[in-house]
Tab-separated table of C-alpha atoms and ligand atoms in Angstrom:
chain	number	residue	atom	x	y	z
A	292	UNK	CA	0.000	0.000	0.000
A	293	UNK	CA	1.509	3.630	-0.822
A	294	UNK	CA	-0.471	6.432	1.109
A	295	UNK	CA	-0.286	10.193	-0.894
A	296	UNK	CA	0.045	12.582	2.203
A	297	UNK	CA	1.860	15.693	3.362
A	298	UNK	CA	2.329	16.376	7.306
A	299	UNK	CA	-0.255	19.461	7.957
A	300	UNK	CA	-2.907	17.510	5.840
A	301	UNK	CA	-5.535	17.088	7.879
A	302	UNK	CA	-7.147	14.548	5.654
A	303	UNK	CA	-4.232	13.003	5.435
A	304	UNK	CA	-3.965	12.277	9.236
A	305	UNK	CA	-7.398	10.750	8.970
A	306	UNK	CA	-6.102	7.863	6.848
A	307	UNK	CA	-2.658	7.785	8.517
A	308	UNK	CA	-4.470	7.266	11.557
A	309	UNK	CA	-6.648	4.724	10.434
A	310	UNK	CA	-3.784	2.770	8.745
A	311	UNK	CA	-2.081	2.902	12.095
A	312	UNK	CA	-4.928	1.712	13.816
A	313	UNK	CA	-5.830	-1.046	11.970
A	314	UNK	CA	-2.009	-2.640	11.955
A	315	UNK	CA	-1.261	-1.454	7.785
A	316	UNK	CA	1.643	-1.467	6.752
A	317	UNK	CA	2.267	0.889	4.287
A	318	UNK	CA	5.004	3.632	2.279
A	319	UNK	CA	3.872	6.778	1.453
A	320	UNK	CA	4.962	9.006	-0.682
A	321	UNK	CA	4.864	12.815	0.086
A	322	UNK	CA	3.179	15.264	-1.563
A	323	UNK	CA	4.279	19.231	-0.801
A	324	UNK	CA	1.078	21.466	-0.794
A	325	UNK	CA	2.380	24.785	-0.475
A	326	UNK	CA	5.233	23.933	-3.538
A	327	UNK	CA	2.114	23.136	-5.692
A	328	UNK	CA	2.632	19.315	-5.911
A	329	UNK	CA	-0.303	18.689	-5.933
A	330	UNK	CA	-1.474	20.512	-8.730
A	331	UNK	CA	1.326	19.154	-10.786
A	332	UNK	CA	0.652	16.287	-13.513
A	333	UNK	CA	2.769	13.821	-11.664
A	334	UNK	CA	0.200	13.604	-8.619
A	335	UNK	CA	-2.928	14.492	-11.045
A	336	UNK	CA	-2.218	11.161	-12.796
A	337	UNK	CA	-2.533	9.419	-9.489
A	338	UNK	CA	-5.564	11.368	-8.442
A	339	UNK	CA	-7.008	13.787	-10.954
A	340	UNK	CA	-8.674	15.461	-8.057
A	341	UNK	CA	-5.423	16.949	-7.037
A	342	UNK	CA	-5.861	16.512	-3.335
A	343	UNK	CA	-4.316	14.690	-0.658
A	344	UNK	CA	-4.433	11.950	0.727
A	345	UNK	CA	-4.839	9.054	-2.181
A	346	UNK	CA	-3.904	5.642	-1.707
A	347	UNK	CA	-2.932	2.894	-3.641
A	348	UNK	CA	-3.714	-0.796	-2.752
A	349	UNK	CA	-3.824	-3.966	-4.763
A	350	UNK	CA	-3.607	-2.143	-7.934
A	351	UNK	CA	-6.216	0.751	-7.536
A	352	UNK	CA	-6.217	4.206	-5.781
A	353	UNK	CA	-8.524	5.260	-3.320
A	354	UNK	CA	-9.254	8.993	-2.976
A	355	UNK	CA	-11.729	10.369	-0.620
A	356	UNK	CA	-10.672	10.583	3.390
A	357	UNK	CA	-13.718	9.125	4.736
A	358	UNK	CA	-14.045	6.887	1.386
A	359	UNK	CA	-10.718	5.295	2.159
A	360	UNK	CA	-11.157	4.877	5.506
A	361	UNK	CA	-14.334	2.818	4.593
A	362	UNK	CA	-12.712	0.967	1.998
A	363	UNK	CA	-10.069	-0.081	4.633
A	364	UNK	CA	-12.883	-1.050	7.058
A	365	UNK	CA	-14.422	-3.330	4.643
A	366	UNK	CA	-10.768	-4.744	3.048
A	367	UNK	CA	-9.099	-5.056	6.414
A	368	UNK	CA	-12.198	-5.482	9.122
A	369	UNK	CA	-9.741	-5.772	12.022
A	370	UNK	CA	-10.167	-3.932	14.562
A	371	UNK	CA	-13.194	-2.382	13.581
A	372	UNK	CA	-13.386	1.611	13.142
A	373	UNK	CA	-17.282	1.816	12.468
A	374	UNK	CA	-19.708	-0.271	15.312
A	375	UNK	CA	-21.970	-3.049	14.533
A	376	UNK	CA	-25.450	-1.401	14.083
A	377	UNK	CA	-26.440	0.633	11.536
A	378	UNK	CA	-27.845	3.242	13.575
A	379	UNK	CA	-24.590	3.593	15.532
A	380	UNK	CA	-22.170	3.178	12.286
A	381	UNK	CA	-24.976	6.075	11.367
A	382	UNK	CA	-23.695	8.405	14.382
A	383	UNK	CA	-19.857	7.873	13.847
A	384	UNK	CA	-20.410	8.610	10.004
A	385	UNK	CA	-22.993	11.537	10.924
A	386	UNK	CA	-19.584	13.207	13.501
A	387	UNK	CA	-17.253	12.364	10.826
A	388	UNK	CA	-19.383	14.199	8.323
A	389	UNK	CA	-19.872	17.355	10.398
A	390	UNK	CA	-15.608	17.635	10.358
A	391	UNK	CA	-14.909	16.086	6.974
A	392	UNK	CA	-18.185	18.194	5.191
A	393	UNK	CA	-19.022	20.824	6.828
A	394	UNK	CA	-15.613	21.903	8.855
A	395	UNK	CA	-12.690	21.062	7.126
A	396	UNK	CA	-13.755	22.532	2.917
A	397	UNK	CA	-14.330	25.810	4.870
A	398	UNK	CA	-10.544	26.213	6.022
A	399	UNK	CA	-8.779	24.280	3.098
A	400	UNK	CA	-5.765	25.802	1.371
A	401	UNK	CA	-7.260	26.952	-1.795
A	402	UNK	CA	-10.573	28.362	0.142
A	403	UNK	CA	-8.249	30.508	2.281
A	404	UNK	CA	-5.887	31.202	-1.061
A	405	UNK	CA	-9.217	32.056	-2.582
A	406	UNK	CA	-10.451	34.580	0.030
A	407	UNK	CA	-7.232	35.905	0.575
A	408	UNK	CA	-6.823	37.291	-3.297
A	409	UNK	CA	-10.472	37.481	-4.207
A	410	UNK	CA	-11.339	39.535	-0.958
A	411	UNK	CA	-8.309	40.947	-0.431
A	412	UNK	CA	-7.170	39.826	2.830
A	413	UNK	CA	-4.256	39.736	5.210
A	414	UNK	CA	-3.408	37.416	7.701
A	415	UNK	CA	-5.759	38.769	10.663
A	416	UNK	CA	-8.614	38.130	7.930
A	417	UNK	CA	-7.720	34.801	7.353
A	418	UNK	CA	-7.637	34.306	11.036
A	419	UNK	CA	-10.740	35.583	11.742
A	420	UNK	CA	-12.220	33.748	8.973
A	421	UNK	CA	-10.322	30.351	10.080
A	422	UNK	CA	-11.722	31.056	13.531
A	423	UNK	CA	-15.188	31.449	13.112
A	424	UNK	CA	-15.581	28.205	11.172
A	425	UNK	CA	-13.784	26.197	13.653
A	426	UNK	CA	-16.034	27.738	16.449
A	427	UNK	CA	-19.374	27.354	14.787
A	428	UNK	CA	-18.467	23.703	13.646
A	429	UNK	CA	-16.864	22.588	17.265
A	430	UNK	CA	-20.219	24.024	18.889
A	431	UNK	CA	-22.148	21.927	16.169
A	432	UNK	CA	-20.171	18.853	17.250
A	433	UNK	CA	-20.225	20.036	20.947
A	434	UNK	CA	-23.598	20.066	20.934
A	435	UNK	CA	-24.514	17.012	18.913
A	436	UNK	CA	-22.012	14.800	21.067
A	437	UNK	CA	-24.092	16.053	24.266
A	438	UNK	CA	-27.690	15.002	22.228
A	439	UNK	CA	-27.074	11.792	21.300
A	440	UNK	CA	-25.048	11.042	24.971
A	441	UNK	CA	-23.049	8.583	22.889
A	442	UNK	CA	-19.946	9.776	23.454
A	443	UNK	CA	-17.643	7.955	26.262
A	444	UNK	CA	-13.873	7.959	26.505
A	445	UNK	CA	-13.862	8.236	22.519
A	446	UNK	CA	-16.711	9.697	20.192
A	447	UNK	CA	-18.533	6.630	20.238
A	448	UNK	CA	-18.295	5.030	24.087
A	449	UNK	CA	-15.038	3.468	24.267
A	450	UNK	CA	-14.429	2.422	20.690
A	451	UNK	CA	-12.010	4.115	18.808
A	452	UNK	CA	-13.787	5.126	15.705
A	453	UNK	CA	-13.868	6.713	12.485
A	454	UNK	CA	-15.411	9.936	14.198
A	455	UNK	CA	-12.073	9.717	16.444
A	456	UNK	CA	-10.113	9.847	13.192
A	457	UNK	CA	-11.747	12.965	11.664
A	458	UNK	CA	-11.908	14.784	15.234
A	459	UNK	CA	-8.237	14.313	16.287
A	460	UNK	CA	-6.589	16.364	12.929
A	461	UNK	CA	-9.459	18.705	13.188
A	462	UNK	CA	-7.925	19.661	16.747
A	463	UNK	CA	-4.902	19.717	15.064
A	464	UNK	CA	-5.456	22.616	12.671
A	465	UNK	CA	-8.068	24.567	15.484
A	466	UNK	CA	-4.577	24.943	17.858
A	467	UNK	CA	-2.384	25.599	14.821
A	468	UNK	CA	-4.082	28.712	14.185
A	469	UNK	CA	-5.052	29.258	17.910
A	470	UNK	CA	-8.874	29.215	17.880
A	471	UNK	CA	-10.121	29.227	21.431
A	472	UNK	CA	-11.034	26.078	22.310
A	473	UNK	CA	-12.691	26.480	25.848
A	474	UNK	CA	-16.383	26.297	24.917
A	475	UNK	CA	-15.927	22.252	23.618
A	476	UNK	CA	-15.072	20.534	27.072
A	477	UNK	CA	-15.961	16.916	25.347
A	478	UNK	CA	-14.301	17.351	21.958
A	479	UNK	CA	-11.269	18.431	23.936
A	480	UNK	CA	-11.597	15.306	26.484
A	481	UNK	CA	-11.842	13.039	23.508
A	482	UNK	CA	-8.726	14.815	21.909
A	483	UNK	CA	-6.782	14.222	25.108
A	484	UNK	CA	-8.047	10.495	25.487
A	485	UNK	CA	-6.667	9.766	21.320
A	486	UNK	CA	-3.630	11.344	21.590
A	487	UNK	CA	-2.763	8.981	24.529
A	488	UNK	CA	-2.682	6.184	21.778
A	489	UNK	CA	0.086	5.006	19.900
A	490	UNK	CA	-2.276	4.909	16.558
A	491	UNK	CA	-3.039	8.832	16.817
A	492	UNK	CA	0.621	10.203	18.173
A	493	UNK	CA	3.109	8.321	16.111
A	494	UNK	CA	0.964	10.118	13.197
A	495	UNK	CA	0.154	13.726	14.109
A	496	UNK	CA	2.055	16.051	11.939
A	497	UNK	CA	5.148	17.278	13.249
A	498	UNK	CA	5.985	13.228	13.937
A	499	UNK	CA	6.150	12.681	9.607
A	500	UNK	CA	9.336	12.891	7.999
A	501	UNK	CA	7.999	15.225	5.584
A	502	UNK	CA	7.430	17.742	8.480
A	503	UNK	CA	11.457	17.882	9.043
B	624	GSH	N1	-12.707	15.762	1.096
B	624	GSH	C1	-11.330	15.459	0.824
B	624	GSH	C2	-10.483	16.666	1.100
B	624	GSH	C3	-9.101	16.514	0.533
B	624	GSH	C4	-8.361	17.822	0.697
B	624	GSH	O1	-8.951	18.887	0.506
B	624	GSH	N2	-7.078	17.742	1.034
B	624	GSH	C5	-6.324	18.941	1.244
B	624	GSH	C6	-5.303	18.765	2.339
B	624	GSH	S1	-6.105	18.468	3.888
B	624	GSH	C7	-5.623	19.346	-0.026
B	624	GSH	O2	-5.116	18.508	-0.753
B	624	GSH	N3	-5.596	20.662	-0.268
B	624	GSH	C8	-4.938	21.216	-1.390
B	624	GSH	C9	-5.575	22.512	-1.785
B	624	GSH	O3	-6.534	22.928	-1.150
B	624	GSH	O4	-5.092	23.098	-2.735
B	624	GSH	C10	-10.873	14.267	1.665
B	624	GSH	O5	-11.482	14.044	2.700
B	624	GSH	O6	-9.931	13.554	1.268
């Protein structure tokens, strides 16, 4: 398996996650957003997309965070990321879709490149843009965690999930660009409880070689 990543991608640290969790071996080969490799035809032959991650296994890529994630559920079961009934595998995909769809496109590099030249705007722009869509989507997730009372050590009881994937890099990119995080007590526990595993801190950014 060959995983297409670069070190701040959050989507990226979805799937490296996952891959860690599940036991996958795997190379990876790194992609460097800000140089444009991405956008270059070398990577657009691998995924025409021109987004990271992809990943190649048994002859095919995979783009897609939450797409490859599933994929890796159903190709390597064990140990299970999504629970057993369909109205729980519902929740975890339903908290991985608030980050992955509603979150994450928001703050993406060529959204903020976008609104930067379009709009005109410096850095404190950016950051107050950034800012506001983490807050509103961490209250959103705040508040649906505290609905469905579902949550337990990780987003779903004490099964390390898919959710647990998509929340952890989310974090990630909230303290990066120092949104304040005080109003999302159980997002935060859960963030603490991940990063205590092996699966979720030999991953996180500034751990990949590309981050050096
Ligand atoms: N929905 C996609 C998002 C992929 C994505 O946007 N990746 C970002 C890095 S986190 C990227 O490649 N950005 C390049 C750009 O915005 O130009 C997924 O979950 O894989």
């Amino acid at each position: 398996m060959k995983l297409y990543t670069y070190f701040r991608s959050s989507a990226s640290y979805r799937v490296r996650i996952a891959l860690a969790y599940k036991g996958l071996a795997h190379e990876s080969d790194y992609v460097n957003l800000p140089k444009g490799e991405h956008r270059e035809d070398a990577f657009r032959t691998v995924n025409a997309q021109g987004l990271v991650p992809a990943l190649e296994d048994g002859g095919r890529v995979f783009i897609q965070s939450l797409a490859i994630i599933e994929y890796l559920e159903e190709r390597y079961p064990k140990p299970p990321l999504l629970p057993p009934s369909p109205a729980d595998r519902a929740y975890v995909r339903a908290v991985s879709g608030i980050i992955a769809c509603e979150m994450h496109p928001l703050n993406n590099l060529r959204t903020l490149r976008h609104i930067r030249r379009a709009f005109k705007l410096d850095d404190e722009g950016i950051n107050t843009w950034y800012r506001h869509w983490i807050a509103e989507g961490f209250a959103m997730l705040e508040g649906y965690l505290a609905r469905e009372r579902l949550a337990g050590k990780y987003c779903f009881g004490g099964m390390v999930s898919m959710a647990d994937c998509c929340l952890v890099p989310q974090m990630f990119n909230a303290q990066r660009y120092e949104c304040d995080l005080t109003s999302y007590p159980t997002v935060m526990r859960i963030f603490d409880e991940c990063m205590k595993l092996e699966a979720f801190s030999a991953t996180e950014p500034a751990r990949q070689p590309d981050a050096a």
